[in-house]
Amino acid sequence: MELDLSPKLAKKVYGDDGGSYYAWCPTELPMLREGNIGAAKLALQKNGFALPRYSDSSKVAYVLQGAGVAGIILPESEEKVIAIKKGDAIALPFGVITWWYNKDDTELEVLFMGDTSKGHKAGQFTDFFLTGANGIFTGFTTDFVKRAWDVDDDTAKALIGNQHGKGIVKLDANVKMPEPKPDHRKGMALNCEEAPLDTDIKNAGNVVLLNTKNLPLVGQVGLGADLVRLEGNAMCSPGFSCDSALQVTYIVKGSGRLQVVGVDGKRVLETIVKPGNLLIVPRFFVVSKIADPDGLSWFSIITTPNPVFTHLAGSIGAWKAISPEVLQAAFKVPAETEKLFRSKRTNDAIFFPPPK
């Protein structure tokens, strides 16, 4: 049976006036299950508080909009309280406990993508809440809580009985939350919109790679990531992951055409991508995008911390390395055609400006 590769939008899983949690379902996007990838979004309103939790999967978080505060507790480590804003990427290894808070009027939206190969359900995150109506305290009996935390009856009953929200709650405006500490941010987050560009092609596009060099924690997560921005009407060279990694792409801004070619030269997907779309390209399949006039930006995770890609067009394209005689024979074209083919795209690498 052929897999459905068409882009999908997330659906609401839970939430209230403090905010909502959305996820992509593997029954609607089968490549999530096939690739053991999970994807979800957290949207917090003003004074929205995402209760402390840990997950069965390692993840990369990316702040899509807004600003706020995140608490991150690595195993057997102190709590890191960091300011987060649009463009921030945060690596979240196994065992990390997190909480998220928005004190601003603008909605805080955070994207999560990660590896579910060790999780309870393929293609889906399972979160374990420390507090709330579905938190661990509500599962233990009062005598266990009393003994484990060395508290009296009344305290144990309060710890268990006062928790009504599920996953996300709205705090009173006068509730004081921890202030972020600038020194805690180092090594925990990288702002992809402010980081040095790994590739920058005039009038075409640029890319920032997230890897073990600029955010060492991604090594523990086992994932790499990138933020790609295409200028209006520019094109991203056809290419594929040559180290068997999967690429999971979320459209952040703009729109454009996308094509994917797979086995036997078959075009398996041709579509228009828009903000909020999530799609997965199977291993070794070739993908290319052309931005609409307003440009196109996307954030991707790659299932290896230091990915390697092969591009088929452009100055670094694989065709440039193949002997002229081989190309003539392979394409069954005369030398003049091969020479013309090779003479093009000698300056542009992976992004191509609009035709003049």
GROMACS .gro file of C-alpha atoms in nm:
model
  356
    1MET     CA    1   0.000   0.000   0.000
    2GLU     CA    2   0.135   0.345  -0.095
    3LEU     CA    3   0.194   0.589   0.188
    4ASP     CA    4   0.003   0.917   0.196
    5LEU     CA    5   0.273   1.186   0.198
    6SER     CA    6   0.043   1.488   0.173
    7PRO     CA    7   0.102   1.763   0.433
    8LYS     CA    8  -0.127   1.768   0.737
    9LEU     CA    9  -0.235   2.016   1.005
   10ALA     CA   10  -0.224   1.941   1.379
   11LYS     CA   11  -0.543   1.868   1.575
   12LYS     CA   12  -0.630   1.980   1.926
   13VAL     CA   13  -0.574   1.715   2.194
   14TYR     CA   14  -0.658   1.912   2.510
   15GLY     CA   15  -0.669   2.263   2.650
   16ASP     CA   16  -0.873   2.534   2.816
   17ASP     CA   17  -0.852   2.912   2.862
   18GLY     CA   18  -0.480   2.884   2.951
   19GLY     CA   19  -0.393   2.738   2.614
   20SER     CA   20  -0.406   2.424   2.404
   21TYR     CA   21  -0.194   2.128   2.300
   22TYR     CA   22  -0.211   2.002   1.941
   23ALA     CA   23  -0.062   1.693   1.780
   24TRP     CA   24  -0.027   1.525   1.443
   25CYS     CA   25  -0.185   1.181   1.441
   26PRO     CA   26  -0.004   0.884   1.281
   27THR     CA   27  -0.336   0.753   1.147
   28GLU     CA   28  -0.366   1.070   0.936
   29LEU     CA   29   0.006   1.105   0.859
   30PRO     CA   30   0.129   0.742   0.831
   31MET     CA   31   0.492   0.845   0.780
   32LEU     CA   32   0.500   0.941   1.149
   33ARG     CA   33   0.450   0.578   1.243
   34GLU     CA   34   0.675   0.450   0.964
   35GLY     CA   35   0.955   0.685   1.065
   36ASN     CA   36   0.896   0.668   1.442
   37ILE     CA   37   0.859   1.045   1.456
   38GLY     CA   38   0.630   1.249   1.680
   39ALA     CA   39   0.515   1.607   1.626
   40ALA     CA   40   0.307   1.840   1.844
   41LYS     CA   41   0.244   2.208   1.923
   42LEU     CA   42   0.188   2.394   2.249
   43ALA     CA   43  -0.005   2.724   2.234
   44LEU     CA   44  -0.020   2.926   2.558
   45GLN     CA   45  -0.242   3.232   2.612
   46LYS     CA   46  -0.152   3.512   2.852
   47ASN     CA   47  -0.074   3.363   3.199
   48GLY     CA   48  -0.096   3.016   3.047
   49PHE     CA   49   0.115   2.759   3.232
   50ALA     CA   50   0.205   2.419   3.085
   51LEU     CA   51   0.245   2.201   3.395
   52PRO     CA   52   0.573   2.016   3.464
   53ARG     CA   53   0.604   1.699   3.256
   54TYR     CA   54   0.847   1.456   3.100
   55SER     CA   55   0.810   1.252   2.785
   56ASP     CA   56   0.885   0.907   2.648
   57SER     CA   57   1.071   1.065   2.354
   58SER     CA   58   1.368   1.292   2.292
   59LYS     CA   59   1.269   1.611   2.108
   60VAL     CA   60   1.370   1.940   1.956
   61ALA     CA   61   1.149   2.235   2.051
   62TYR     CA   62   1.118   2.540   1.826
   63VAL     CA   63   0.943   2.865   1.926
   64LEU     CA   64   0.713   2.961   1.639
   65GLN     CA   65   0.583   3.287   1.787
   66GLY     CA   66   0.569   3.492   2.103
   67ALA     CA   67   0.797   3.495   2.406
   68GLY     CA   68   0.790   3.335   2.748
   69VAL     CA   69   0.978   3.138   3.010
   70ALA     CA   70   1.077   2.772   3.010
   71GLY     CA   71   1.192   2.558   3.300
   72ILE     CA   72   1.421   2.272   3.201
   73ILE     CA   73   1.550   2.009   3.445
   74LEU     CA   74   1.799   1.761   3.305
   75PRO     CA   75   1.834   1.431   3.499
   76GLU     CA   76   2.008   1.488   3.831
   77SER     CA   77   2.069   1.853   3.749
   78GLU     CA   78   1.949   2.193   3.870
   79GLU     CA   79   1.654   2.367   3.710
   80LYS     CA   80   1.744   2.597   3.422
   81VAL     CA   81   1.500   2.889   3.387
   82ILE     CA   82   1.543   3.049   3.047
   83ALA     CA   83   1.376   3.327   2.851
   84ILE     CA   84   1.247   3.199   2.518
   85LYS     CA   85   1.133   3.386   2.208
   86LYS     CA   86   1.044   3.337   1.843
   87GLY     CA   87   1.320   3.150   1.658
   88ASP     CA   88   1.461   2.967   1.961
   89ALA     CA   89   1.549   2.599   1.924
   90ILE     CA   90   1.589   2.386   2.237
   91ALA     CA   91   1.716   2.028   2.255
   92LEU     CA   92   1.521   1.810   2.501
   93PRO     CA   93   1.692   1.473   2.571
   94PHE     CA   94   1.530   1.171   2.736
   95GLY     CA   95   1.440   1.223   3.101
   96VAL     CA   96   1.422   1.603   3.087
   97ILE     CA   97   1.140   1.768   3.284
   98THR     CA   98   0.996   2.088   3.138
   99TRP     CA   99   0.740   2.356   3.217
  100TRP     CA  100   0.638   2.654   2.999
  101TYR     CA  101   0.483   2.988   3.091
  102ASN     CA  102   0.354   3.288   2.894
  103LYS     CA  103   0.308   3.621   3.071
  104ASP     CA  104   0.263   3.830   2.754
  105ASP     CA  105  -0.048   3.924   2.557
  106THR     CA  106   0.085   3.753   2.242
  107GLU     CA  107   0.023   3.379   2.218
  108LEU     CA  108   0.333   3.166   2.281
  109GLU     CA  109   0.352   2.881   2.031
  110VAL     CA  110   0.612   2.604   2.057
  111LEU     CA  111   0.663   2.322   1.808
  112PHE     CA  112   0.794   1.982   1.921
  113MET     CA  113   0.937   1.718   1.689
  114GLY     CA  114   1.122   1.408   1.801
  115ASP     CA  115   1.208   1.040   1.794
  116THR     CA  116   0.944   0.796   1.923
  117SER     CA  117   1.139   0.475   1.857
  118LYS     CA  118   1.169   0.415   2.234
  119GLY     CA  119   0.824   0.552   2.314
  120HIS     CA  120   0.500   0.377   2.402
  121LYS     CA  121   0.339   0.450   2.065
  122ALA     CA  122   0.515   0.479   1.729
  123GLY     CA  123   0.467   0.825   1.582
  124GLN     CA  124   0.315   0.977   1.895
  125PHE     CA  125   0.449   1.143   2.210
  126THR     CA  126   0.330   1.027   2.551
  127ASP     CA  127   0.371   1.288   2.825
  128PHE     CA  128   0.382   1.209   3.196
  129PHE     CA  129   0.261   1.497   3.414
  130LEU     CA  130   0.408   1.558   3.758
  131THR     CA  131   0.108   1.765   3.866
  132GLY     CA  132  -0.247   1.835   3.758
  133ALA     CA  133  -0.565   1.629   3.741
  134ASN     CA  134  -0.378   1.358   3.553
  135GLY     CA  135  -0.048   1.398   3.740
  136ILE     CA  136   0.140   1.127   3.929
  137PHE     CA  137   0.019   1.254   4.271
  138THR     CA  138  -0.338   1.164   4.181
  139GLY     CA  139  -0.239   0.805   4.111
  140PHE     CA  140  -0.075   0.730   4.444
  141THR     CA  141  -0.275   0.673   4.759
  142THR     CA  142  -0.247   0.922   5.045
  143ASP     CA  143  -0.029   0.691   5.255
  144PHE     CA  144   0.224   0.656   4.972
  145VAL     CA  145   0.239   1.034   4.927
  146LYS     CA  146   0.277   1.089   5.302
  147ARG     CA  147   0.560   0.840   5.330
  148ALA     CA  148   0.748   0.932   5.010
  149TRP     CA  149   0.750   1.307   5.079
  150ASP     CA  150   0.741   1.287   5.458
  151VAL     CA  151   0.432   1.506   5.499
  152ASP     CA  152   0.126   1.494   5.723
  153ASP     CA  153  -0.230   1.393   5.628
  154ASP     CA  154  -0.356   1.743   5.548
  155THR     CA  155  -0.056   1.825   5.328
  156ALA     CA  156  -0.086   1.497   5.140
  157LYS     CA  157  -0.457   1.553   5.080
  158ALA     CA  158  -0.387   1.907   4.956
  159LEU     CA  159  -0.119   1.786   4.719
  160ILE     CA  160  -0.356   1.530   4.574
  161GLY     CA  161  -0.689   1.713   4.593
  162ASN     CA  162  -0.604   2.069   4.485
  163GLN     CA  163  -0.503   1.974   4.131
  164HIS     CA  164  -0.783   2.027   3.882
  165GLY     CA  165  -0.621   2.140   3.555
  166LYS     CA  166  -0.508   1.888   3.297
  167GLY     CA  167  -0.175   1.966   3.129
  168ILE     CA  168  -0.234   2.341   3.092
  169VAL     CA  169  -0.379   2.590   3.342
  170LYS     CA  170  -0.429   2.966   3.352
  171LEU     CA  171  -0.262   3.133   3.650
  172ASP     CA  172  -0.390   3.439   3.830
  173ALA     CA  173  -0.216   3.754   3.710
  174ASN     CA  174  -0.066   3.810   4.057
  175VAL     CA  175   0.107   3.469   4.071
  176LYS     CA  176   0.484   3.513   4.066
  177MET     CA  177   0.684   3.270   3.852
  178PRO     CA  178   1.063   3.231   3.848
  179GLU     CA  179   1.249   3.497   3.654
  180PRO     CA  180   1.475   3.369   3.375
  181LYS     CA  181   1.849   3.373   3.440
  182PRO     CA  182   2.068   3.484   3.146
  183ASP     CA  183   2.351   3.245   3.237
  184HIS     CA  184   2.109   2.948   3.232
  185ARG     CA  185   2.043   2.998   2.862
  186LYS     CA  186   2.398   2.917   2.751
  187GLY     CA  187   2.410   2.573   2.592
  188MET     CA  188   2.034   2.525   2.634
  189ALA     CA  189   1.892   2.724   2.340
  190LEU     CA  190   1.997   2.867   2.006
  191ASN     CA  191   1.804   3.137   1.824
  192CYS     CA  192   1.794   3.027   1.462
  193GLU     CA  193   1.684   3.372   1.340
  194GLU     CA  194   1.990   3.537   1.496
  195ALA     CA  195   2.255   3.263   1.457
  196PRO     CA  196   2.531   3.288   1.191
  197LEU     CA  197   2.411   3.159   0.856
  198ASP     CA  198   2.557   2.830   0.734
  199THR     CA  199   2.452   2.909   0.377
  200ASP     CA  200   2.346   3.246   0.239
  201ILE     CA  201   2.277   3.296  -0.132
  202LYS     CA  202   2.182   3.645  -0.247
  203ASN     CA  203   1.823   3.682  -0.370
  204ALA     CA  204   1.769   3.309  -0.317
  205GLY     CA  205   1.776   3.188   0.043
  206ASN     CA  206   1.967   3.097   0.356
  207VAL     CA  207   1.990   2.821   0.612
  208VAL     CA  208   2.091   2.781   0.976
  209LEU     CA  209   2.189   2.431   1.085
  210LEU     CA  210   2.135   2.307   1.438
  211ASN     CA  211   2.401   2.048   1.521
  212THR     CA  212   2.647   1.932   1.788
  213LYS     CA  213   2.873   2.231   1.721
  214ASN     CA  214   2.632   2.513   1.803
  215LEU     CA  215   2.404   2.322   2.044
  216PRO     CA  216   2.587   2.018   2.187
  217LEU     CA  217   2.272   1.883   2.356
  218VAL     CA  218   2.138   1.771   2.015
  219GLY     CA  219   2.395   1.491   2.038
  220GLN     CA  220   2.202   1.351   2.334
  221VAL     CA  221   1.874   1.397   2.149
  222GLY     CA  222   2.012   1.221   1.839
  223LEU     CA  223   1.853   1.474   1.604
  224GLY     CA  224   1.972   1.761   1.388
  225ALA     CA  225   1.759   2.051   1.269
  226ASP     CA  226   1.761   2.346   1.034
  227LEU     CA  227   1.572   2.665   0.958
  228VAL     CA  228   1.552   2.739   0.585
  229ARG     CA  229   1.428   3.066   0.436
  230LEU     CA  230   1.360   3.092   0.061
  231GLU     CA  231   1.316   3.432  -0.102
  232GLY     CA  232   1.010   3.497  -0.318
  233ASN     CA  233   1.002   3.277  -0.632
  234ALA     CA  234   1.338   3.118  -0.542
  235MET     CA  235   1.398   2.744  -0.566
  236CYS     CA  236   1.560   2.487  -0.338
  237SER     CA  237   1.773   2.239  -0.533
  238PRO     CA  238   1.642   1.883  -0.565
  239GLY     CA  239   1.823   1.678  -0.302
  240PHE     CA  240   1.810   1.384  -0.066
  241SER     CA  241   1.948   1.270   0.267
  242CYS     CA  242   2.237   1.042   0.177
  243ASP     CA  243   2.286   0.894   0.526
  244SER     CA  244   1.940   0.730   0.546
  245ALA     CA  245   1.808   1.002   0.777
  246LEU     CA  246   1.444   1.109   0.768
  247GLN     CA  247   1.354   1.475   0.734
  248VAL     CA  248   1.041   1.609   0.903
  249THR     CA  249   0.940   1.955   0.782
  250TYR     CA  250   0.707   2.214   0.936
  251ILE     CA  251   0.610   2.515   0.723
  252VAL     CA  252   0.666   2.824   0.936
  253LYS     CA  253   0.583   3.108   0.696
  254GLY     CA  254   0.482   3.173   0.336
  255SER     CA  255   0.381   2.917   0.077
  256GLY     CA  256   0.515   2.737  -0.227
  257ARG     CA  257   0.514   2.435  -0.455
  258LEU     CA  258   0.670   2.108  -0.345
  259GLN     CA  259   0.751   1.792  -0.539
  260VAL     CA  260   0.889   1.460  -0.418
  261VAL     CA  261   1.025   1.188  -0.649
  262GLY     CA  262   1.074   0.835  -0.522
  263VAL     CA  263   1.145   0.484  -0.647
  264ASP     CA  264   1.138   0.419  -1.023
  265GLY     CA  265   1.140   0.792  -1.096
  266LYS     CA  266   0.782   0.825  -0.981
  267ARG     CA  267   0.658   1.162  -0.857
  268VAL     CA  268   0.491   1.063  -0.532
  269LEU     CA  269   0.385   1.408  -0.416
  270GLU     CA  270   0.306   1.740  -0.579
  271THR     CA  271   0.138   1.994  -0.356
  272ILE     CA  272   0.118   2.352  -0.229
  273VAL     CA  273   0.255   2.389   0.124
  274LYS     CA  274   0.129   2.654   0.368
  275PRO     CA  275   0.199   2.761   0.730
  276GLY     CA  276   0.111   2.490   0.981
  277ASN     CA  277   0.167   2.203   0.734
  278LEU     CA  278   0.380   1.911   0.847
  279LEU     CA  279   0.526   1.659   0.603
  280ILE     CA  280   0.784   1.381   0.603
  281VAL     CA  281   1.002   1.281   0.309
  282PRO     CA  282   1.089   0.908   0.305
  283ARG     CA  283   1.452   0.800   0.315
  284PHE     CA  284   1.648   0.867  -0.007
  285PHE     CA  285   1.348   1.027  -0.183
  286VAL     CA  286   1.434   1.350  -0.369
  287VAL     CA  287   1.252   1.670  -0.272
  288SER     CA  288   1.247   2.021  -0.418
  289LYS     CA  289   1.053   2.340  -0.339
  290ILE     CA  290   0.976   2.665  -0.522
  291ALA     CA  291   0.859   2.958  -0.311
  292ASP     CA  292   0.558   3.170  -0.398
  293PRO     CA  293   0.613   3.549  -0.435
  294ASP     CA  294   0.586   3.599  -0.057
  295GLY     CA  295   0.871   3.353   0.013
  296LEU     CA  296   0.876   3.027   0.207
  297SER     CA  297   1.030   2.931   0.543
  298TRP     CA  298   1.042   2.592   0.710
  299PHE     CA  299   1.190   2.426   1.019
  300SER     CA  300   1.299   2.064   0.991
  301ILE     CA  301   1.438   1.796   1.214
  302ILE     CA  302   1.665   1.530   1.067
  303THR     CA  303   1.702   1.193   1.240
  304THR     CA  304   2.077   1.228   1.291
  305PRO     CA  305   2.262   1.502   1.484
  306ASN     CA  306   2.499   1.582   1.195
  307PRO     CA  307   2.309   1.517   0.870
  308VAL     CA  308   2.462   1.481   0.524
  309PHE     CA  309   2.269   1.579   0.208
  310THR     CA  310   2.335   1.528  -0.161
  311HIS     CA  311   2.207   1.796  -0.397
  312LEU     CA  312   2.147   1.709  -0.759
  313ALA     CA  313   2.152   2.060  -0.908
  314GLY     CA  314   2.367   2.367  -0.853
  315SER     CA  315   2.739   2.431  -0.825
  316ILE     CA  316   2.780   2.151  -0.570
  317GLY     CA  317   2.535   1.919  -0.745
  318ALA     CA  318   2.629   1.555  -0.789
  319TRP     CA  319   2.605   1.589  -1.167
  320LYS     CA  320   2.910   1.819  -1.164
  321ALA     CA  321   3.126   1.535  -1.035
  322ILE     CA  322   3.028   1.284  -1.303
  323SER     CA  323   3.248   1.253  -1.613
  324PRO     CA  324   3.115   1.422  -1.931
  325GLU     CA  325   3.136   1.094  -2.122
  326VAL     CA  326   2.929   0.918  -1.857
  327LEU     CA  327   2.662   1.188  -1.867
  328GLN     CA  328   2.645   1.173  -2.246
  329ALA     CA  329   2.598   0.798  -2.237
  330ALA     CA  330   2.356   0.802  -1.944
  331PHE     CA  331   2.131   1.075  -2.086
  332LYS     CA  332   2.186   0.957  -2.443
  333VAL     CA  333   2.255   1.310  -2.564
  334PRO     CA  334   2.525   1.460  -2.789
  335ALA     CA  335   2.831   1.631  -2.646
  336GLU     CA  336   2.684   1.977  -2.714
  337THR     CA  337   2.378   1.906  -2.498
  338GLU     CA  338   2.591   1.766  -2.217
  339LYS     CA  339   2.822   2.068  -2.235
  340LEU     CA  340   2.525   2.306  -2.212
  341PHE     CA  341   2.381   2.106  -1.920
  342ARG     CA  342   2.712   2.118  -1.731
  343SER     CA  343   2.768   2.489  -1.801
  344LYS     CA  344   2.457   2.594  -1.608
  345ARG     CA  345   2.430   2.662  -1.233
  346THR     CA  346   2.805   2.714  -1.186
  347ASN     CA  347   2.765   2.979  -0.915
  348ASP     CA  348   2.447   2.890  -0.727
  349ALA     CA  349   2.477   2.617  -0.465
  350ILE     CA  350   2.157   2.484  -0.306
  351PHE     CA  351   1.922   2.781  -0.360
  352PHE     CA  352   1.845   2.934  -0.699
  353PRO     CA  353   1.723   3.295  -0.747
  354PRO     CA  354   1.411   3.361  -0.954
  355PRO     CA  355   1.459   3.349  -1.332
  356LYS     CA  356   1.549   3.689  -1.481
   0.00000   0.00000   0.00000
